[in-house]
Every structure is written in C-alpha cells, then in structure tokens.
Amino acid sequence: MTTPDPKVLAAIPHRPPFLWVDSIEEQTDERIVTKKWVDPESEFFKGHYPDFPITPGVLICEAIFQTGAILLSARAKDDLADGLMPVMTKIKDTRFRTMVRPGDTLEIEVTLEDSISKLFHLKGKARVGGKVAVSTSFSVALAPKGD
C-alpha cells in the first residue's frame, strides 16, 4: 500500500481503503492527471477472477471520478466551503479496453468539458502502460449535504 499524497487527502474526503488516487501529477483549472498504484494485496483480487486477477472496472471508474472530484475541489472551493458537496448525476459512454492487473499503475486524466452554474461535465481516461484501460464521460452537481 502506498502513502497518499497530502494534497490528495486535503482535496477529497475519501480515505483508504477506498481512496483510489495516490498522487497528483499535473493540475490546471480544467485538467488534472493523477496516479494510482494497484496493490496486488487488495482484498478484491481474492474473489475477482482468483486464477487470473483483474481490477474491477467499477474501481477504475471510481479512480476517474475521484480524480474529477480533486479537480472540482480546487475549482469550486467556495461552494464546497459553503457546505455543498459534489454528487454524481450521470455516467455515459464508458468503455473498457485494457485489463488492469495487480501491480499496475493507473495514470488518470480528467478534463472539464463544460460547466453550467453548479453542474460540471467531465471526461476521463485511465491508462496503463500508455494504453487506455477505461474512458468515460460523467457529470457532477454540487448539492447541499443532507442531514
């Protein structure tokens, strides 16, 4: 298990074992690149094709979504400070292309495509060894925290 970058921990509330971003490699207002090392000792490998372990696609998507949340945490910091939180509103056009195996390192890139008030449209890709493993488009809205 790797130690998460303090910048990641400051940006989003996720924590191990459900933190799917280790480090921020690049970041602008509209684009971010992160990395995640896939620990071969992760519990899910025991049951997800034990004779040929692969990372579940939904977890790779989660890495993309968490990367998007880090991007939005900088862009919408005033709204977040006012008690709003990012919530997923739509996922579309998701494609799974390359398997992610134990010990692989994901390079995750998310770009902000558009924003309208408190709604953000993003695109993300996760690559392994330069090959796209997963690509997806998703939308996030800033919503009040429930009681």
JSON list of C-alpha atoms in Angstrom, two decimals:
[
{"chain": "A", "resi": 1, "resn": "MET", "atom": "CA", "xyz": [0.00, 0.00, 0.00]},
{"chain": "A", "resi": 2, "resn": "THR", "atom": "CA", "xyz": [1.29, 3.44, -0.89]},
{"chain": "A", "resi": 3, "resn": "THR", "atom": "CA", "xyz": [1.03, 6.52, 1.27]},
{"chain": "A", "resi": 4, "resn": "PRO", "atom": "CA", "xyz": [-1.36, 9.02, -0.32]},
{"chain": "A", "resi": 5, "resn": "ASP", "atom": "CA", "xyz": [-0.09, 12.47, -1.21]},
{"chain": "A", "resi": 6, "resn": "PRO", "atom": "CA", "xyz": [-1.20, 15.05, 1.41]},
{"chain": "A", "resi": 7, "resn": "LYS", "atom": "CA", "xyz": [-2.58, 17.20, -1.46]},
{"chain": "A", "resi": 8, "resn": "VAL", "atom": "CA", "xyz": [-4.95, 14.36, -2.35]},
{"chain": "A", "resi": 9, "resn": "LEU", "atom": "CA", "xyz": [-6.06, 13.96, 1.26]},
{"chain": "A", "resi": 10, "resn": "ALA", "atom": "CA", "xyz": [-6.66, 17.73, 1.53]},
{"chain": "A", "resi": 11, "resn": "ALA", "atom": "CA", "xyz": [-8.76, 17.80, -1.65]},
{"chain": "A", "resi": 12, "resn": "ILE", "atom": "CA", "xyz": [-11.28, 14.97, -1.11]},
{"chain": "A", "resi": 13, "resn": "PRO", "atom": "CA", "xyz": [-12.76, 13.16, 1.90]},
{"chain": "A", "resi": 14, "resn": "HIS", "atom": "CA", "xyz": [-12.00, 9.64, 0.62]},
{"chain": "A", "resi": 15, "resn": "ARG", "atom": "CA", "xyz": [-9.58, 7.56, 2.68]},
{"chain": "A", "resi": 16, "resn": "PRO", "atom": "CA", "xyz": [-8.02, 4.10, 2.38]},
{"chain": "A", "resi": 17, "resn": "PRO", "atom": "CA", "xyz": [-9.16, 1.52, 1.66]},
{"chain": "A", "resi": 18, "resn": "PHE", "atom": "CA", "xyz": [-11.47, 3.44, -0.70]},
{"chain": "A", "resi": 19, "resn": "LEU", "atom": "CA", "xyz": [-9.04, 6.12, -1.82]},
{"chain": "A", "resi": 20, "resn": "TRP", "atom": "CA", "xyz": [-8.27, 5.48, -5.49]},
{"chain": "A", "resi": 21, "resn": "VAL", "atom": "CA", "xyz": [-5.79, 8.31, -6.10]},
{"chain": "A", "resi": 22, "resn": "ASP", "atom": "CA", "xyz": [-2.22, 8.23, -4.78]},
{"chain": "A", "resi": 23, "resn": "SER", "atom": "CA", "xyz": [-0.74, 11.41, -6.25]},
{"chain": "A", "resi": 24, "resn": "ILE", "atom": "CA", "xyz": [-1.45, 14.49, -8.34]},
{"chain": "A", "resi": 25, "resn": "GLU", "atom": "CA", "xyz": [0.98, 14.69, -11.25]},
{"chain": "A", "resi": 26, "resn": "GLU", "atom": "CA", "xyz": [-0.38, 17.78, -13.07]},
{"chain": "A", "resi": 27, "resn": "GLN", "atom": "CA", "xyz": [-3.26, 20.15, -12.46]},
{"chain": "A", "resi": 28, "resn": "THR", "atom": "CA", "xyz": [-4.74, 23.23, -14.12]},
{"chain": "A", "resi": 29, "resn": "ASP", "atom": "CA", "xyz": [-8.21, 24.79, -13.80]},
{"chain": "A", "resi": 30, "resn": "GLU", "atom": "CA", "xyz": [-9.62, 22.46, -16.45]},
{"chain": "A", "resi": 31, "resn": "ARG", "atom": "CA", "xyz": [-7.36, 19.38, -16.44]},
{"chain": "A", "resi": 32, "resn": "ILE", "atom": "CA", "xyz": [-5.78, 17.03, -13.92]},
{"chain": "A", "resi": 33, "resn": "VAL", "atom": "CA", "xyz": [-3.53, 13.98, -14.12]},
{"chain": "A", "resi": 34, "resn": "THR", "atom": "CA", "xyz": [-3.20, 11.60, -11.17]},
{"chain": "A", "resi": 35, "resn": "LYS", "atom": "CA", "xyz": [-1.69, 8.19, -10.48]},
{"chain": "A", "resi": 36, "resn": "LYS", "atom": "CA", "xyz": [-2.86, 5.12, -8.60]},
{"chain": "A", "resi": 37, "resn": "TRP", "atom": "CA", "xyz": [-0.78, 2.00, -7.95]},
{"chain": "A", "resi": 38, "resn": "VAL", "atom": "CA", "xyz": [-2.98, -1.09, -7.83]},
{"chain": "A", "resi": 39, "resn": "ASP", "atom": "CA", "xyz": [-1.83, -3.03, -4.78]},
{"chain": "A", "resi": 40, "resn": "PRO", "atom": "CA", "xyz": [-1.55, -6.77, -5.54]},
{"chain": "A", "resi": 41, "resn": "GLU", "atom": "CA", "xyz": [-2.64, -7.48, -1.94]},
{"chain": "A", "resi": 42, "resn": "SER", "atom": "CA", "xyz": [-6.03, -5.75, -2.38]},
{"chain": "A", "resi": 43, "resn": "GLU", "atom": "CA", "xyz": [-8.82, -7.91, -0.98]},
{"chain": "A", "resi": 44, "resn": "PHE", "atom": "CA", "xyz": [-10.96, -7.79, -4.12]},
{"chain": "A", "resi": 45, "resn": "PHE", "atom": "CA", "xyz": [-8.35, -9.78, -6.08]},
{"chain": "A", "resi": 46, "resn": "LYS", "atom": "CA", "xyz": [-9.16, -12.82, -3.92]},
{"chain": "A", "resi": 47, "resn": "GLY", "atom": "CA", "xyz": [-12.61, -13.06, -5.48]},
{"chain": "A", "resi": 48, "resn": "HIS", "atom": "CA", "xyz": [-12.42, -11.20, -8.80]},
{"chain": "A", "resi": 49, "resn": "TYR", "atom": "CA", "xyz": [-11.09, -13.94, -11.05]},
{"chain": "A", "resi": 50, "resn": "PRO", "atom": "CA", "xyz": [-8.77, -15.54, -8.45]},
{"chain": "A", "resi": 51, "resn": "ASP", "atom": "CA", "xyz": [-6.93, -17.59, -11.09]},
{"chain": "A", "resi": 52, "resn": "PHE", "atom": "CA", "xyz": [-6.42, -14.51, -13.29]},
{"chain": "A", "resi": 53, "resn": "PRO", "atom": "CA", "xyz": [-6.92, -11.42, -11.11]},
{"chain": "A", "resi": 54, "resn": "ILE", "atom": "CA", "xyz": [-8.04, -8.21, -12.78]},
{"chain": "A", "resi": 55, "resn": "THR", "atom": "CA", "xyz": [-9.13, -4.92, -11.27]},
{"chain": "A", "resi": 56, "resn": "PRO", "atom": "CA", "xyz": [-12.91, -4.47, -11.41]},
{"chain": "A", "resi": 57, "resn": "GLY", "atom": "CA", "xyz": [-13.86, -1.83, -13.98]},
{"chain": "A", "resi": 58, "resn": "VAL", "atom": "CA", "xyz": [-16.07, -0.06, -11.49]},
{"chain": "A", "resi": 59, "resn": "LEU", "atom": "CA", "xyz": [-13.00, 0.61, -9.31]},
{"chain": "A", "resi": 60, "resn": "ILE", "atom": "CA", "xyz": [-11.12, 2.06, -12.26]},
{"chain": "A", "resi": 61, "resn": "CYS", "atom": "CA", "xyz": [-14.13, 4.31, -12.88]},
{"chain": "A", "resi": 62, "resn": "GLU", "atom": "CA", "xyz": [-14.01, 5.31, -9.21]},
{"chain": "A", "resi": 63, "resn": "ALA", "atom": "CA", "xyz": [-10.37, 6.38, -9.68]},
{"chain": "A", "resi": 64, "resn": "ILE", "atom": "CA", "xyz": [-11.50, 8.59, -12.57]},
{"chain": "A", "resi": 65, "resn": "PHE", "atom": "CA", "xyz": [-14.38, 10.02, -10.53]},
{"chain": "A", "resi": 66, "resn": "GLN", "atom": "CA", "xyz": [-12.14, 10.75, -7.52]},
{"chain": "A", "resi": 67, "resn": "THR", "atom": "CA", "xyz": [-9.67, 12.47, -9.84]},
{"chain": "A", "resi": 68, "resn": "GLY", "atom": "CA", "xyz": [-12.56, 14.60, -11.10]},
{"chain": "A", "resi": 69, "resn": "ALA", "atom": "CA", "xyz": [-13.51, 15.42, -7.51]},
{"chain": "A", "resi": 70, "resn": "ILE", "atom": "CA", "xyz": [-9.97, 16.64, -6.86]},
{"chain": "A", "resi": 71, "resn": "LEU", "atom": "CA", "xyz": [-10.19, 18.88, -9.93]},
{"chain": "A", "resi": 72, "resn": "LEU", "atom": "CA", "xyz": [-13.53, 20.28, -8.77]},
{"chain": "A", "resi": 73, "resn": "SER", "atom": "CA", "xyz": [-12.31, 20.76, -5.19]},
{"chain": "A", "resi": 74, "resn": "ALA", "atom": "CA", "xyz": [-9.98, 23.49, -6.46]},
{"chain": "A", "resi": 75, "resn": "ARG", "atom": "CA", "xyz": [-12.42, 24.99, -8.94]},
{"chain": "A", "resi": 76, "resn": "ALA", "atom": "CA", "xyz": [-15.46, 25.05, -6.61]},
{"chain": "A", "resi": 77, "resn": "LYS", "atom": "CA", "xyz": [-13.72, 25.58, -3.26]},
{"chain": "A", "resi": 78, "resn": "ASP", "atom": "CA", "xyz": [-16.02, 28.46, -2.25]},
{"chain": "A", "resi": 79, "resn": "ASP", "atom": "CA", "xyz": [-19.16, 26.38, -2.89]},
{"chain": "A", "resi": 80, "resn": "LEU", "atom": "CA", "xyz": [-17.65, 23.43, -1.01]},
{"chain": "A", "resi": 81, "resn": "ALA", "atom": "CA", "xyz": [-16.74, 25.70, 1.89]},
{"chain": "A", "resi": 82, "resn": "ASP", "atom": "CA", "xyz": [-20.39, 26.82, 1.95]},
{"chain": "A", "resi": 83, "resn": "GLY", "atom": "CA", "xyz": [-21.45, 23.21, 2.62]},
{"chain": "A", "resi": 84, "resn": "LEU", "atom": "CA", "xyz": [-22.14, 21.91, -0.87]},
{"chain": "A", "resi": 85, "resn": "MET", "atom": "CA", "xyz": [-20.74, 18.56, -1.92]},
{"chain": "A", "resi": 86, "resn": "PRO", "atom": "CA", "xyz": [-20.14, 17.00, -5.34]},
{"chain": "A", "resi": 87, "resn": "VAL", "atom": "CA", "xyz": [-22.56, 14.25, -6.30]},
{"chain": "A", "resi": 88, "resn": "MET", "atom": "CA", "xyz": [-22.56, 12.12, -9.44]},
{"chain": "A", "resi": 89, "resn": "THR", "atom": "CA", "xyz": [-25.52, 12.85, -11.72]},
{"chain": "A", "resi": 90, "resn": "LYS", "atom": "CA", "xyz": [-24.66, 10.99, -14.92]},
{"chain": "A", "resi": 91, "resn": "ILE", "atom": "CA", "xyz": [-22.22, 8.47, -16.34]},
{"chain": "A", "resi": 92, "resn": "LYS", "atom": "CA", "xyz": [-22.20, 7.78, -20.08]},
{"chain": "A", "resi": 93, "resn": "ASP", "atom": "CA", "xyz": [-20.14, 6.37, -22.92]},
{"chain": "A", "resi": 94, "resn": "THR", "atom": "CA", "xyz": [-17.99, 4.22, -20.65]},
{"chain": "A", "resi": 95, "resn": "ARG", "atom": "CA", "xyz": [-15.63, 1.88, -22.46]},
{"chain": "A", "resi": 96, "resn": "PHE", "atom": "CA", "xyz": [-13.42, -0.84, -21.01]},
{"chain": "A", "resi": 97, "resn": "ARG", "atom": "CA", "xyz": [-10.45, -1.53, -23.28]},
{"chain": "A", "resi": 98, "resn": "THR", "atom": "CA", "xyz": [-7.45, -2.92, -21.40]},
{"chain": "A", "resi": 99, "resn": "MET", "atom": "CA", "xyz": [-7.31, -5.09, -18.29]},
{"chain": "A", "resi": 100, "resn": "VAL", "atom": "CA", "xyz": [-5.69, -3.66, -15.18]},
{"chain": "A", "resi": 101, "resn": "ARG", "atom": "CA", "xyz": [-3.68, -6.27, -13.32]},
{"chain": "A", "resi": 102, "resn": "PRO", "atom": "CA", "xyz": [-2.24, -6.43, -9.80]},
{"chain": "A", "resi": 103, "resn": "GLY", "atom": "CA", "xyz": [0.78, -4.15, -9.51]},
{"chain": "A", "resi": 104, "resn": "ASP", "atom": "CA", "xyz": [-0.17, -1.94, -12.47]},
{"chain": "A", "resi": 105, "resn": "THR", "atom": "CA", "xyz": [-0.07, 1.84, -12.13]},
{"chain": "A", "resi": 106, "resn": "LEU", "atom": "CA", "xyz": [-3.01, 3.78, -13.47]},
{"chain": "A", "resi": 107, "resn": "GLU", "atom": "CA", "xyz": [-2.42, 7.20, -14.99]},
{"chain": "A", "resi": 108, "resn": "ILE", "atom": "CA", "xyz": [-5.73, 9.03, -14.78]},
{"chain": "A", "resi": 109, "resn": "GLU", "atom": "CA", "xyz": [-6.61, 12.15, -16.74]},
{"chain": "A", "resi": 110, "resn": "VAL", "atom": "CA", "xyz": [-9.80, 14.17, -16.30]},
{"chain": "A", "resi": 111, "resn": "THR", "atom": "CA", "xyz": [-10.77, 17.28, -18.22]},
{"chain": "A", "resi": 112, "resn": "LEU", "atom": "CA", "xyz": [-13.61, 19.69, -17.53]},
{"chain": "A", "resi": 113, "resn": "GLU", "atom": "CA", "xyz": [-15.65, 19.89, -20.72]},
{"chain": "A", "resi": 114, "resn": "ASP", "atom": "CA", "xyz": [-18.32, 22.37, -19.60]},
{"chain": "A", "resi": 115, "resn": "SER", "atom": "CA", "xyz": [-19.94, 23.88, -16.52]},
{"chain": "A", "resi": 116, "resn": "ILE", "atom": "CA", "xyz": [-23.31, 25.46, -16.00]},
{"chain": "A", "resi": 117, "resn": "SER", "atom": "CA", "xyz": [-23.81, 27.05, -12.60]},
{"chain": "A", "resi": 118, "resn": "LYS", "atom": "CA", "xyz": [-23.22, 24.16, -10.17]},
{"chain": "A", "resi": 119, "resn": "LEU", "atom": "CA", "xyz": [-23.23, 21.38, -12.80]},
{"chain": "A", "resi": 120, "resn": "PHE", "atom": "CA", "xyz": [-19.97, 20.12, -14.29]},
{"chain": "A", "resi": 121, "resn": "HIS", "atom": "CA", "xyz": [-19.46, 17.86, -17.33]},
{"chain": "A", "resi": 122, "resn": "LEU", "atom": "CA", "xyz": [-16.18, 15.95, -17.36]},
{"chain": "A", "resi": 123, "resn": "LYS", "atom": "CA", "xyz": [-14.32, 13.36, -19.44]},
{"chain": "A", "resi": 124, "resn": "GLY", "atom": "CA", "xyz": [-11.85, 10.91, -18.04]},
{"chain": "A", "resi": 125, "resn": "LYS", "atom": "CA", "xyz": [-9.40, 8.24, -19.09]},
{"chain": "A", "resi": 126, "resn": "ALA", "atom": "CA", "xyz": [-7.36, 5.75, -17.13]},
{"chain": "A", "resi": 127, "resn": "ARG", "atom": "CA", "xyz": [-4.28, 4.36, -18.85]},
{"chain": "A", "resi": 128, "resn": "VAL", "atom": "CA", "xyz": [-1.90, 1.51, -18.05]},
{"chain": "A", "resi": 129, "resn": "GLY", "atom": "CA", "xyz": [1.44, 1.48, -19.80]},
{"chain": "A", "resi": 130, "resn": "GLY", "atom": "CA", "xyz": [0.20, 4.17, -22.18]},
{"chain": "A", "resi": 131, "resn": "LYS", "atom": "CA", "xyz": [-2.85, 2.12, -23.23]},
{"chain": "A", "resi": 132, "resn": "VAL", "atom": "CA", "xyz": [-6.36, 3.31, -22.42]},
{"chain": "A", "resi": 133, "resn": "ALA", "atom": "CA", "xyz": [-7.95, 0.94, -19.91]},
{"chain": "A", "resi": 134, "resn": "VAL", "atom": "CA", "xyz": [-11.18, 2.89, -19.35]},
{"chain": "A", "resi": 135, "resn": "SER", "atom": "CA", "xyz": [-12.71, 6.03, -20.84]},
{"chain": "A", "resi": 136, "resn": "THR", "atom": "CA", "xyz": [-15.89, 7.69, -19.65]},
{"chain": "A", "resi": 137, "resn": "SER", "atom": "CA", "xyz": [-17.90, 10.91, -19.57]},
{"chain": "A", "resi": 138, "resn": "PHE", "atom": "CA", "xyz": [-19.65, 11.97, -16.40]},
{"chain": "A", "resi": 139, "resn": "SER", "atom": "CA", "xyz": [-21.49, 14.84, -14.77]},
{"chain": "A", "resi": 140, "resn": "VAL", "atom": "CA", "xyz": [-21.30, 16.11, -11.21]},
{"chain": "A", "resi": 141, "resn": "ALA", "atom": "CA", "xyz": [-23.55, 18.59, -9.43]},
{"chain": "A", "resi": 142, "resn": "LEU", "atom": "CA", "xyz": [-22.86, 20.49, -6.26]},
{"chain": "A", "resi": 143, "resn": "ALA", "atom": "CA", "xyz": [-25.66, 19.74, -3.82]},
{"chain": "A", "resi": 144, "resn": "PRO", "atom": "CA", "xyz": [-26.37, 20.59, -0.17]},
{"chain": "A", "resi": 145, "resn": "LYS", "atom": "CA", "xyz": [-25.29, 17.96, 2.33]},
{"chain": "A", "resi": 146, "resn": "GLY", "atom": "CA", "xyz": [-28.25, 16.05, 3.73]},
{"chain": "A", "resi": 147, "resn": "ASP", "atom": "CA", "xyz": [-28.96, 15.81, 7.44]}
]
